Amino acid sequence: MAQKETVERILDAAEVLFAERGFAETSLRTITSAAGVNLAAVNYHFGSKKSLIQAVFVRFLDPLVDEIERQLNQLQAEKERLTVEDLLQVLTSSVYEIHGRGSNRATSFMRLLGLAYTQSQAHLRKFIGERYGNAFQHYASHLKPALPGATAADLFWHTHFALGTAIFTMSNFDALRAMSENDTGERTPVDFIVSRLTAFMAAGLHNAAHE
Amino acid sequence: MAQKETVERILDAAEVLFAERGFAETSLRTITSAAGVNLAAVNYHFGSKKSLIQAVFVRFLDPLVDEIERQLNQLQAEKERLTVEDLLQVLTSSVYEIHGRGSNRATSFMRLLGLAYTQSQAHLRKFIGERYGNAFQHYASHLKPALPGATAADLFWHTHFALGTAIFTMSNFDALRAMSENDTGERTPVDFIVSRLTAFMAAGLHNAAHE
DNA sequence: GTCTATAACGCGATAGAC
DNA sequence: GTCTATCGCGTTATAGAC
């Protein structure tokens, strides 16, 4: 019980701090002092900083991929062929379902996902690829029938274009919203941004089938 | 002459190494030893690591924004209203014009631009915003007449969606191409990716005007 | 203008007491 | 399981010789 509490406190603090600053820029000293635990606790419970980083990802990715899988199966039971819009909807509603609509954790999560791609943490990309590669392949396999004209190369590239759009937007979410507020004088609601984002991605993806 | 050579050697090495590993992960020791100069030379010529990072960006952004400006003016002399496709074409051909078609420097450049957004270097984003903000605004101002139905908020968000798509793709260019080669067994030509990318962005941007 | 040598510091990790 | 104390290393930056 005391153990579990310490582990959870470390994960909570690490998740927020990593999302704010990145991995290399967040020291174990910062994490442990924010969590109110001893510096040695991270190495005791997780073994290393790398393992801690991986544990942060497991804690939010495991439930998320389960939820995505669940929604995919449910939707497939209702209709035989899923549309691009269906598939994008599954992603957003899964994130909402797991982390709560508009919560800080949802944006933290997207920012971490962005960092996983862009920061040089080879161990992390390897780990994520090994643990979640199958789930990603399964999700991507639904895109093929949804975009009938597309070749395999089209699918690969357009999928990653869309992934990039989402990851970039979400991982710079706060900075972009601040810029937008500065430009237009209005604070854009999260739902507006998400719906525009998915529309942008859907338009780009559909473009794959038309060439 | 000896000085200029040292400065250039440092910039050359730093540009490549930053693009490969990121800023925090590249030490001055690595840069100076790759450049074949003394460790102290960076602090002597640039003052600090932060200033070196900024100098790397200035060296390739200054000529690029000049070239973009030149092409914009030239195109505007030929036709009164520029299309979205025109504007995207200006970007890609400017990069090609400055750094050479398919050169390593062009991909280095995009990767660095991606890092500028995603790595936590607040000083760099501030510096870029101050030095190139006007040029960005000028370029973006051409988008408004190209997308007649869009509101100011539409424009802001769709522009940054497209920017994100490009930055994410280019900054992960090598990794994505390796994945694609692994998937399909073929090495995708750069031109194919760039043309698909711009088509994806154009489709997403046009979508802004239709809602 | 460029070098060597080193200061001053923060980092991850661990040994050993409790 | 948690603590203190510390090791060993890598970092940026600088002082001073040449």
Tab-separated table of C-alpha atoms (C1' of nucleotides) in Angstrom:
chain	number	residue	atom	x	y	z
A	1	MET	CA	0.000	0.000	0.000
A	2	ALA	CA	2.737	2.417	0.910
A	3	GLN	CA	4.604	1.048	-2.077
A	4	LYS	CA	1.737	1.465	-4.486
A	5	GLU	CA	1.184	4.996	-3.317
A	6	THR	CA	4.793	5.927	-4.007
A	7	VAL	CA	4.727	4.341	-7.450
A	8	GLU	CA	1.536	6.179	-8.356
A	9	ARG	CA	2.824	9.487	-7.070
A	10	ILE	CA	5.964	9.134	-9.157
A	11	LEU	CA	3.957	8.249	-12.273
A	12	ASP	CA	1.574	11.169	-11.741
A	13	ALA	CA	4.381	13.679	-11.360
A	14	ALA	CA	6.444	12.220	-14.202
A	15	GLU	CA	3.507	12.268	-16.617
A	16	VAL	CA	2.815	15.952	-16.056
A	17	LEU	CA	6.468	17.030	-16.034
A	18	PHE	CA	7.480	14.981	-19.073
A	19	ALA	CA	4.545	16.422	-21.005
A	20	GLU	CA	5.502	19.959	-20.019
A	21	ARG	CA	9.245	19.821	-20.580
A	22	GLY	CA	10.261	16.671	-22.417
A	23	PHE	CA	12.186	13.681	-21.177
A	24	ALA	CA	15.804	14.806	-21.231
A	25	GLU	CA	14.869	18.147	-19.732
A	26	THR	CA	13.105	16.594	-16.734
A	27	SER	CA	15.487	15.298	-14.090
A	28	LEU	CA	14.700	12.572	-11.579
A	29	ARG	CA	15.351	15.147	-8.898
A	30	THR	CA	12.534	17.326	-10.249
A	31	ILE	CA	10.163	14.389	-10.482
A	32	THR	CA	10.828	12.997	-7.031
A	33	SER	CA	10.642	16.375	-5.329
A	34	ALA	CA	7.353	17.158	-7.104
A	35	ALA	CA	6.033	13.748	-6.061
A	36	GLY	CA	7.234	14.252	-2.495
A	37	VAL	CA	9.270	11.056	-2.492
A	38	ASN	CA	12.940	10.311	-2.152
A	39	LEU	CA	15.320	10.587	-5.085
A	40	ALA	CA	16.302	6.937	-4.774
A	41	ALA	CA	12.679	5.791	-5.075
A	42	VAL	CA	12.632	5.962	-8.873
A	43	ASN	CA	15.590	3.671	-9.271
A	44	TYR	CA	14.226	1.359	-6.597
A	45	HIS	CA	10.748	0.988	-8.094
A	46	PHE	CA	11.471	1.360	-11.802
A	47	GLY	CA	15.162	0.526	-12.134
A	48	SER	CA	16.084	3.460	-14.359
A	49	LYS	CA	14.794	6.661	-15.871
A	50	LYS	CA	14.191	4.883	-19.175
A	51	SER	CA	11.955	2.313	-17.506
A	52	LEU	CA	10.051	5.099	-15.789
A	53	ILE	CA	9.403	6.757	-19.151
A	54	GLN	CA	8.089	3.480	-20.539
A	55	ALA	CA	5.906	2.929	-17.475
A	56	VAL	CA	4.293	6.338	-17.963
A	57	PHE	CA	3.322	5.342	-21.500
A	58	VAL	CA	2.033	1.912	-20.503
A	59	ARG	CA	-0.246	3.425	-17.890
A	60	PHE	CA	-2.205	5.445	-20.416
A	61	LEU	CA	-1.711	3.480	-23.623
A	62	ASP	CA	-2.862	0.099	-22.312
A	63	PRO	CA	-6.389	1.253	-21.394
A	64	LEU	CA	-6.591	3.380	-24.531
A	65	VAL	CA	-5.830	0.623	-27.015
A	66	ASP	CA	-8.322	-1.620	-25.189
A	67	GLU	CA	-10.997	1.033	-25.557
A	68	ILE	CA	-10.203	1.577	-29.240
A	69	GLU	CA	-10.393	-2.158	-29.850
A	70	ARG	CA	-13.714	-2.323	-28.003
A	71	GLN	CA	-15.247	0.520	-30.012
A	72	LEU	CA	-13.953	-0.892	-33.287
A	73	ASN	CA	-15.553	-4.255	-32.573
A	74	GLN	CA	-18.818	-2.683	-31.481
A	75	LEU	CA	-19.003	-0.522	-34.597
A	76	GLN	CA	-18.156	-3.417	-36.846
A	77	ALA	CA	-21.043	-5.401	-35.405
A	78	GLU	CA	-23.405	-2.594	-36.480
A	79	LYS	CA	-22.234	-1.967	-40.044
A	80	GLU	CA	-20.101	-3.938	-42.418
A	81	ARG	CA	-17.810	-1.217	-43.759
A	82	LEU	CA	-16.471	1.585	-41.589
A	83	THR	CA	-15.895	5.025	-43.074
A	84	VAL	CA	-12.861	7.227	-42.537
A	85	GLU	CA	-15.032	9.453	-40.390
A	86	ASP	CA	-16.070	6.461	-38.266
A	87	LEU	CA	-12.452	5.528	-37.695
A	88	LEU	CA	-11.393	9.018	-36.695
A	89	GLN	CA	-14.410	9.247	-34.409
A	90	VAL	CA	-13.297	6.069	-32.650
A	91	LEU	CA	-9.971	7.690	-31.820
A	92	THR	CA	-11.350	10.906	-30.384
A	93	SER	CA	-14.125	9.253	-28.429
A	94	SER	CA	-11.697	6.675	-27.031
A	95	VAL	CA	-9.422	9.397	-25.716
A	96	TYR	CA	-12.425	11.168	-24.228
A	97	GLU	CA	-13.749	7.926	-22.750
A	98	ILE	CA	-10.474	7.122	-21.019
A	99	HIS	CA	-9.314	10.513	-19.870
A	100	GLY	CA	-12.434	12.624	-19.731
A	101	ARG	CA	-13.614	15.247	-22.168
A	102	GLY	CA	-11.333	18.268	-22.254
A	103	SER	CA	-9.332	17.150	-19.242
A	104	ASN	CA	-5.708	18.124	-18.830
A	105	ARG	CA	-4.782	14.473	-18.997
A	106	ALA	CA	-6.062	14.186	-22.560
A	107	THR	CA	-3.801	16.986	-23.757
A	108	SER	CA	-0.927	15.634	-21.656
A	109	PHE	CA	-1.434	12.346	-23.381
A	110	MET	CA	-1.240	13.811	-26.880
A	111	ARG	CA	1.768	15.890	-25.998
A	112	LEU	CA	3.555	12.790	-24.685
A	113	LEU	CA	2.702	10.919	-27.862
A	114	GLY	CA	4.212	13.754	-29.855
A	115	LEU	CA	7.341	13.734	-27.736
A	116	ALA	CA	7.678	9.993	-28.224
A	117	TYR	CA	8.056	10.647	-31.929
A	118	THR	CA	10.130	13.777	-31.917
A	119	GLN	CA	12.480	13.418	-28.981
A	120	SER	CA	15.450	11.177	-29.432
A	121	GLN	CA	14.430	8.275	-27.222
A	122	ALA	CA	15.177	5.281	-29.378
A	123	HIS	CA	14.376	2.867	-26.543
A	124	LEU	CA	10.893	4.342	-26.261
A	125	ARG	CA	10.003	4.095	-29.953
A	126	LYS	CA	11.275	0.525	-29.968
A	127	PHE	CA	9.236	-0.305	-26.878
A	128	ILE	CA	6.041	1.278	-28.213
A	129	GLY	CA	6.469	-0.402	-31.568
A	130	GLU	CA	6.848	-3.799	-29.967
A	131	ARG	CA	4.015	-3.423	-27.490
A	132	TYR	CA	1.432	-1.610	-29.619
A	133	GLY	CA	2.446	-2.430	-33.181
A	134	ASN	CA	-0.245	-5.076	-33.570
A	135	ALA	CA	-2.992	-2.780	-32.305
A	136	PHE	CA	-1.872	-0.084	-34.752
A	137	GLN	CA	-1.827	-2.546	-37.640
A	138	HIS	CA	-5.308	-3.721	-36.746
A	139	TYR	CA	-6.660	-0.192	-36.683
A	140	ALA	CA	-4.895	0.707	-39.929
A	141	SER	CA	-6.309	-2.405	-41.615
A	142	HIS	CA	-9.767	-0.836	-41.404
A	143	LEU	CA	-8.571	2.109	-43.462
A	144	LYS	CA	-7.938	0.048	-46.564
A	145	PRO	CA	-11.605	-0.779	-47.323
A	146	ALA	CA	-12.564	2.766	-46.303
A	147	LEU	CA	-10.320	4.194	-49.045
A	148	PRO	CA	-10.907	1.824	-51.973
A	149	GLY	CA	-8.774	3.577	-54.605
A	150	ALA	CA	-5.614	3.822	-52.543
A	151	THR	CA	-2.478	1.746	-53.026
A	152	ALA	CA	-0.472	0.390	-50.093
A	153	ALA	CA	2.021	3.233	-50.440
A	154	ASP	CA	-0.802	5.791	-50.547
A	155	LEU	CA	-2.262	4.323	-47.389
A	156	PHE	CA	1.014	4.328	-45.522
A	157	TRP	CA	1.879	7.907	-46.335
A	158	HIS	CA	-1.560	9.400	-45.933
A	159	THR	CA	-2.032	7.635	-42.618
A	160	HIS	CA	1.191	9.142	-41.343
A	161	PHE	CA	0.354	12.557	-42.748
A	162	ALA	CA	-2.853	12.459	-40.731
A	163	LEU	CA	-1.050	11.109	-37.695
A	164	GLY	CA	1.442	13.945	-37.997
A	165	THR	CA	-1.278	16.561	-38.252
A	166	ALA	CA	-2.911	15.284	-35.086
A	167	ILE	CA	0.281	14.793	-33.113
A	168	PHE	CA	1.718	18.176	-34.027
A	169	THR	CA	-1.512	19.963	-33.211
A	170	MET	CA	-2.091	18.209	-29.938
A	171	SER	CA	1.471	18.341	-28.744
A	172	ASN	CA	1.554	22.084	-29.353
A	173	PHE	CA	-2.030	22.530	-28.269
A	174	ASP	CA	-1.543	25.136	-25.576
A	175	ALA	CA	0.935	27.198	-27.586
A	176	LEU	CA	-1.338	27.178	-30.647
A	177	ARG	CA	-4.399	28.138	-28.651
A	178	ALA	CA	-2.488	31.010	-27.066
A	179	MET	CA	-1.386	32.227	-30.506
A	180	SER	CA	-4.920	31.965	-31.824
A	181	GLU	CA	-6.302	33.889	-28.869
A	182	ASN	CA	-3.662	36.521	-29.469
A	183	ASP	CA	-4.605	36.742	-33.174
A	184	THR	CA	-8.370	36.699	-33.099
A	185	GLY	CA	-9.075	37.862	-29.553
A	186	GLU	CA	-11.201	34.798	-28.872
A	187	ARG	CA	-10.453	31.611	-27.000
A	188	THR	CA	-11.237	28.712	-29.332
A	189	PRO	CA	-13.247	25.895	-27.701
A	190	VAL	CA	-11.572	22.482	-27.680
A	191	ASP	CA	-14.489	20.900	-29.514
A	192	PHE	CA	-14.165	23.384	-32.362
A	193	ILE	CA	-10.485	22.575	-32.790
A	194	VAL	CA	-11.001	18.826	-32.606
A	195	SER	CA	-13.826	18.865	-35.152
A	196	ARG	CA	-11.795	21.037	-37.557
A	197	LEU	CA	-8.803	18.800	-37.058
A	198	THR	CA	-10.697	15.627	-37.864
A	199	ALA	CA	-12.311	17.323	-40.870
A	200	PHE	CA	-8.865	18.363	-42.105
A	201	MET	CA	-7.531	14.833	-41.678
A	202	ALA	CA	-10.569	13.267	-43.337
A	203	ALA	CA	-10.250	15.595	-46.336
A	204	GLY	CA	-6.583	14.736	-46.686
A	205	LEU	CA	-7.214	11.017	-46.368
A	206	HIS	CA	-10.032	10.987	-48.916
A	207	ASN	CA	-7.658	12.689	-51.289
A	208	ALA	CA	-5.639	9.444	-51.328
A	209	ALA	CA	-8.366	7.616	-53.193
A	210	HIS	CA	-8.858	10.252	-55.878
A	211	GLU	CA	-5.535	10.165	-57.707
B	1	MET	CA	40.100	33.961	-42.718
B	2	ALA	CA	41.162	31.444	-40.125
B	3	GLN	CA	38.353	32.745	-37.963
B	4	LYS	CA	35.722	32.503	-40.655
B	5	GLU	CA	36.761	28.972	-41.383
B	6	THR	CA	36.348	27.974	-37.757
B	7	VAL	CA	32.921	29.604	-37.547
B	8	GLU	CA	31.766	27.869	-40.733
B	9	ARG	CA	33.087	24.507	-39.616
B	10	ILE	CA	31.249	24.814	-36.334
B	11	LEU	CA	27.998	25.789	-38.079
B	12	ASP	CA	28.321	22.921	-40.563
B	13	ALA	CA	28.895	20.344	-37.839
B	14	ALA	CA	26.232	21.769	-35.538
B	15	GLU	CA	23.586	21.815	-38.275
B	16	VAL	CA	24.066	18.143	-39.087
B	17	LEU	CA	24.370	16.974	-35.479
B	18	PHE	CA	21.422	19.020	-34.179
B	19	ALA	CA	19.262	17.649	-36.982
B	20	GLU	CA	20.291	14.086	-36.189
B	21	ARG	CA	20.018	14.144	-32.398
B	22	GLY	CA	18.289	17.289	-31.206
B	23	PHE	CA	19.717	20.215	-29.287
B	24	ALA	CA	19.963	18.985	-25.722
B	25	GLU	CA	21.342	15.649	-26.857
B	26	THR	CA	24.194	17.235	-28.814
B	27	SER	CA	27.022	18.445	-26.617
B	28	LEU	CA	29.494	21.149	-27.527
B	29	ARG	CA	32.177	18.495	-27.188
B	30	THR	CA	30.580	16.460	-29.978
B	31	ILE	CA	30.196	19.492	-32.205
B	32	THR	CA	33.715	20.828	-31.751
B	33	SER	CA	35.361	17.449	-32.182
B	34	ALA	CA	33.322	16.765	-35.347
B	35	ALA	CA	34.302	20.192	-36.645
B	36	GLY	CA	37.934	19.613	-35.753
B	37	VAL	CA	38.131	22.735	-33.602
B	38	ASN	CA	38.756	23.328	-29.952
B	39	LEU	CA	36.025	22.954	-27.365
B	40	ALA	CA	36.359	26.578	-26.302
B	41	ALA	CA	35.838	27.873	-29.840
B	42	VAL	CA	32.040	27.777	-29.606
B	43	ASN	CA	31.913	29.972	-26.571
B	44	TYR	CA	34.502	32.271	-28.059
B	45	HIS	CA	32.783	32.787	-31.405
B	46	PHE	CA	29.125	32.482	-30.445
B	47	GLY	CA	29.061	33.228	-26.744
B	48	SER	CA	26.901	30.306	-25.720
B	49	LYS	CA	25.240	27.146	-26.962
B	50	LYS	CA	21.906	28.983	-27.265
B	51	SER	CA	23.458	31.581	-29.569
B	52	LEU	CA	24.981	28.816	-31.662
B	53	ILE	CA	21.562	27.219	-32.100
B	54	GLN	CA	20.118	30.537	-33.219
B	55	ALA	CA	23.029	31.113	-35.619
B	56	VAL	CA	22.371	27.738	-37.260
B	57	PHE	CA	18.779	28.786	-37.924
B	58	VAL	CA	19.708	32.227	-39.216
B	59	ARG	CA	22.122	30.739	-41.714
B	60	PHE	CA	19.445	28.779	-43.519
B	61	LEU	CA	16.300	30.775	-42.741
B	62	ASP	CA	17.566	34.162	-43.927
B	63	PRO	CA	18.200	33.081	-47.544
B	64	LEU	CA	15.040	30.976	-47.539
B	65	VAL	CA	12.642	33.732	-46.556
B	66	ASP	CA	14.301	35.991	-49.125
B	67	GLU	CA	13.718	33.378	-51.807
B	68	ILE	CA	10.082	32.866	-50.750
B	69	GLU	CA	9.502	36.598	-50.849
B	70	ARG	CA	11.109	36.806	-54.295
B	71	GLN	CA	8.964	33.998	-55.706
B	72	LEU	CA	5.800	35.428	-54.163
B	73	ASN	CA	6.436	38.809	-55.789
B	74	GLN	CA	7.274	37.257	-59.127
B	75	LEU	CA	4.129	35.123	-59.109
B	76	GLN	CA	1.976	38.038	-58.072
B	77	ALA	CA	3.224	40.035	-61.041
B	78	GLU	CA	1.962	37.278	-63.343
B	79	LYS	CA	-1.522	36.667	-61.919
B	80	GLU	CA	-3.704	38.652	-59.593
B	81	ARG	CA	-4.890	35.894	-57.250
B	82	LEU	CA	-2.663	33.065	-56.082
B	83	THR	CA	-4.148	29.637	-55.436
B	84	VAL	CA	-3.424	27.374	-52.485
B	85	GLU	CA	-1.460	25.163	-54.830
B	86	ASP	CA	0.611	28.145	-55.982
B	87	LEU	CA	1.447	29.025	-52.409
B	88	LEU	CA	2.495	25.512	-51.472
B	89	GLN	CA	4.540	25.299	-54.641
B	90	VAL	CA	6.417	28.445	-53.640
B	91	LEU	CA	7.473	26.775	-50.397
B	92	THR	CA	8.776	23.560	-51.912
B	93	SER	CA	10.515	25.224	-54.823
B	94	SER	CA	12.124	27.766	-52.491
B	95	VAL	CA	13.571	24.997	-50.361
B	96	TYR	CA	14.817	23.260	-53.489
B	97	GLU	CA	16.221	26.486	-54.873
B	98	ILE	CA	18.218	27.231	-51.741
B	99	HIS	CA	19.409	23.807	-50.725
B	100	GLY	CA	19.280	21.756	-53.892
B	101	ARG	CA	16.751	19.160	-54.926
B	102	GLY	CA	16.851	16.083	-52.724
B	103	SER	CA	19.993	17.179	-50.908
B	104	ASN	CA	20.669	16.169	-47.359
B	105	ARG	CA	20.578	19.800	-46.366
B	106	ALA	CA	16.945	20.111	-47.381
B	107	THR	CA	15.879	17.288	-45.074
B	108	SER	CA	18.207	18.569	-42.344
B	109	PHE	CA	16.484	21.879	-42.665
B	110	MET	CA	12.988	20.456	-42.200
B	111	ARG	CA	14.074	18.327	-39.323
B	112	LEU	CA	15.548	21.370	-37.597
B	113	LEU	CA	12.346	23.294	-38.169
B	114	GLY	CA	10.433	20.451	-36.544
B	115	LEU	CA	12.797	20.380	-33.594
B	116	ALA	CA	12.388	24.126	-33.156
B	117	TYR	CA	8.706	23.492	-32.497
B	118	THR	CA	8.843	20.324	-30.469
B	119	GLN	CA	11.970	20.594	-28.369
B	120	SER	CA	11.759	22.781	-25.327
B	121	GLN	CA	13.919	25.669	-26.486
B	122	ALA	CA	11.823	28.667	-25.527
B	123	HIS	CA	14.609	31.073	-26.465
B	124	LEU	CA	14.624	29.672	-30.007
B	125	ARG	CA	10.884	29.983	-30.602
B	126	LYS	CA	10.999	33.524	-29.265
B	127	PHE	CA	13.938	34.356	-31.504
B	128	ILE	CA	12.342	32.870	-34.622
B	129	GLY	CA	9.037	34.561	-33.913
B	130	GLU	CA	10.711	37.941	-33.588
B	131	ARG	CA	12.979	37.593	-36.608
B	132	TYR	CA	10.637	35.874	-39.065
B	133	GLY	CA	7.162	36.711	-37.775
B	134	ASN	CA	6.586	39.410	-40.393
B	135	ALA	CA	7.616	37.138	-43.249
B	136	PHE	CA	5.228	34.452	-41.988
B	137	GLN	CA	2.387	36.941	-41.709
B	138	HIS	CA	3.026	38.161	-45.239
B	139	TYR	CA	2.947	34.646	-46.626
B	140	ALA	CA	-0.173	33.762	-44.648
B	141	SER	CA	-1.917	36.909	-45.881
B	142	HIS	CA	-1.985	35.387	-49.371
B	143	LEU	CA	-3.979	32.450	-48.068
B	144	LYS	CA	-7.002	34.554	-47.186
B	145	PRO	CA	-8.031	35.418	-50.780
B	146	ALA	CA	-7.106	31.875	-51.845
B	147	LEU	CA	-9.713	30.450	-49.445
B	148	PRO	CA	-12.639	32.855	-49.805
B	149	GLY	CA	-15.112	31.087	-47.514
B	150	ALA	CA	-12.861	30.798	-44.491
B	151	THR	CA	-13.082	32.843	-41.321
B	152	ALA	CA	-10.020	34.154	-39.498
B	153	ALA	CA	-10.219	31.256	-37.038
B	154	ASP	CA	-10.560	28.752	-39.873
B	155	LEU	CA	-7.481	30.205	-41.524
B	156	PHE	CA	-5.401	30.129	-38.388
B	157	TRP	CA	-6.181	26.545	-37.498
B	158	HIS	CA	-6.035	25.084	-40.983
B	159	THR	CA	-2.739	26.835	-41.660
B	160	HIS	CA	-1.264	25.283	-38.551
B	161	PHE	CA	-2.760	21.889	-39.319
B	162	ALA	CA	-0.966	22.005	-42.667
B	163	LEU	CA	2.205	23.307	-41.067
B	164	GLY	CA	2.056	20.460	-38.590
B	165	THR	CA	1.576	17.868	-41.295
B	166	ALA	CA	4.631	19.117	-43.145
B	167	ILE	CA	6.830	19.552	-40.100
B	168	PHE	CA	5.985	16.178	-38.626
B	169	THR	CA	6.551	14.410	-41.928
B	170	MET	CA	9.790	16.127	-42.739
B	171	SER	CA	11.234	15.949	-39.258
B	172	ASN	CA	10.575	12.215	-39.166
B	173	PHE	CA	11.422	11.803	-42.803
B	174	ASP	CA	14.110	9.161	-42.548
B	175	ALA	CA	12.257	7.087	-39.967
B	176	LEU	CA	9.039	7.156	-42.004
B	177	ARG	CA	10.813	6.225	-45.199
B	178	ALA	CA	12.506	3.315	-43.444
B	179	MET	CA	9.139	2.114	-42.108
B	180	SER	CA	7.584	2.414	-45.530
B	181	GLU	CA	10.441	0.504	-47.132
B	182	ASN	CA	9.991	-2.159	-44.486
B	183	ASP	CA	6.238	-2.335	-45.186
B	184	THR	CA	6.054	-2.254	-48.948
B	185	GLY	CA	9.541	-3.433	-49.898
B	186	GLU	CA	10.117	-0.339	-52.032
B	187	ARG	CA	12.046	2.832	-51.393
B	188	THR	CA	9.682	5.740	-51.969
B	189	PRO	CA	11.168	8.571	-54.067
B	190	VAL	CA	11.332	11.957	-52.357
B	191	ASP	CA	9.303	13.589	-55.118
B	192	PHE	CA	6.471	11.118	-54.617
B	193	ILE	CA	6.303	11.898	-50.909
B	194	VAL	CA	6.506	15.652	-51.410
B	195	SER	CA	3.769	15.659	-54.049
B	196	ARG	CA	1.486	13.503	-51.876
B	197	LEU	CA	2.213	15.693	-48.904
B	198	THR	CA	1.305	18.890	-50.710
B	199	ALA	CA	-1.826	17.248	-52.126
B	200	PHE	CA	-2.822	16.191	-48.604
B	201	MET	CA	-2.281	19.697	-47.270
B	202	ALA	CA	-4.132	21.316	-50.175
B	203	ALA	CA	-7.116	19.023	-49.668
B	204	GLY	CA	-7.201	19.839	-45.967
B	205	LEU	CA	-6.878	23.563	-46.586
B	206	HIS	CA	-9.625	23.648	-49.222
B	207	ASN	CA	-11.831	21.943	-46.726
B	208	ALA	CA	-11.660	25.140	-44.649
B	209	ALA	CA	-13.685	27.041	-47.189
B	210	HIS	CA	-16.449	24.485	-47.541
B	211	GLU	CA	-18.012	24.544	-44.096
C	1	DG	C1'	42.635	33.978	-32.598
C	2	DT	C1'	43.222	29.555	-30.744
C	3	DC	C1'	44.669	26.545	-27.449
C	4	DT	C1'	44.984	23.711	-22.652
C	5	DA	C1'	43.327	23.125	-18.311
C	6	DT	C1'	39.963	23.421	-15.137
C	7	DA	C1'	36.241	25.492	-12.557
C	8	DA	C1'	31.486	24.902	-11.204
C	9	DC	C1'	27.634	22.413	-11.561
C	10	DG	C1'	23.784	18.956	-12.446
C	11	DC	C1'	22.983	14.508	-13.726
C	12	DG	C1'	21.699	9.222	-13.034
C	13	DA	C1'	22.746	5.628	-10.262
C	14	DT	C1'	24.087	3.019	-6.058
C	15	DA	C1'	25.912	1.493	-1.423
C	16	DG	C1'	24.655	0.945	3.007
C	17	DA	C1'	22.240	2.469	7.348
C	18	DC	C1'	17.744	2.165	9.250
D	1	DG	C1'	10.560	0.112	1.581
D	2	DT	C1'	12.762	4.364	2.376
D	3	DC	C1'	16.363	7.172	3.656
D	4	DT	C1'	21.225	9.809	3.429
D	5	DA	C1'	25.420	10.300	1.384
D	6	DT	C1'	28.204	10.003	-2.323
D	7	DC	C1'	30.378	8.266	-6.542
D	8	DG	C1'	31.526	8.974	-11.271
D	9	DC	C1'	30.498	11.140	-15.224
D	10	DG	C1'	29.247	14.692	-18.672
D	11	DT	C1'	27.995	19.216	-19.194
D	12	DT	C1'	28.719	24.499	-20.229
D	13	DA	C1'	31.594	28.068	-19.537
D	14	DT	C1'	35.900	30.501	-18.459
D	15	DA	C1'	40.790	31.809	-17.036
D	16	DG	C1'	45.110	32.177	-18.692
D	17	DA	C1'	49.148	30.541	-21.614
D	18	DC	C1'	50.730	30.952	-26.275
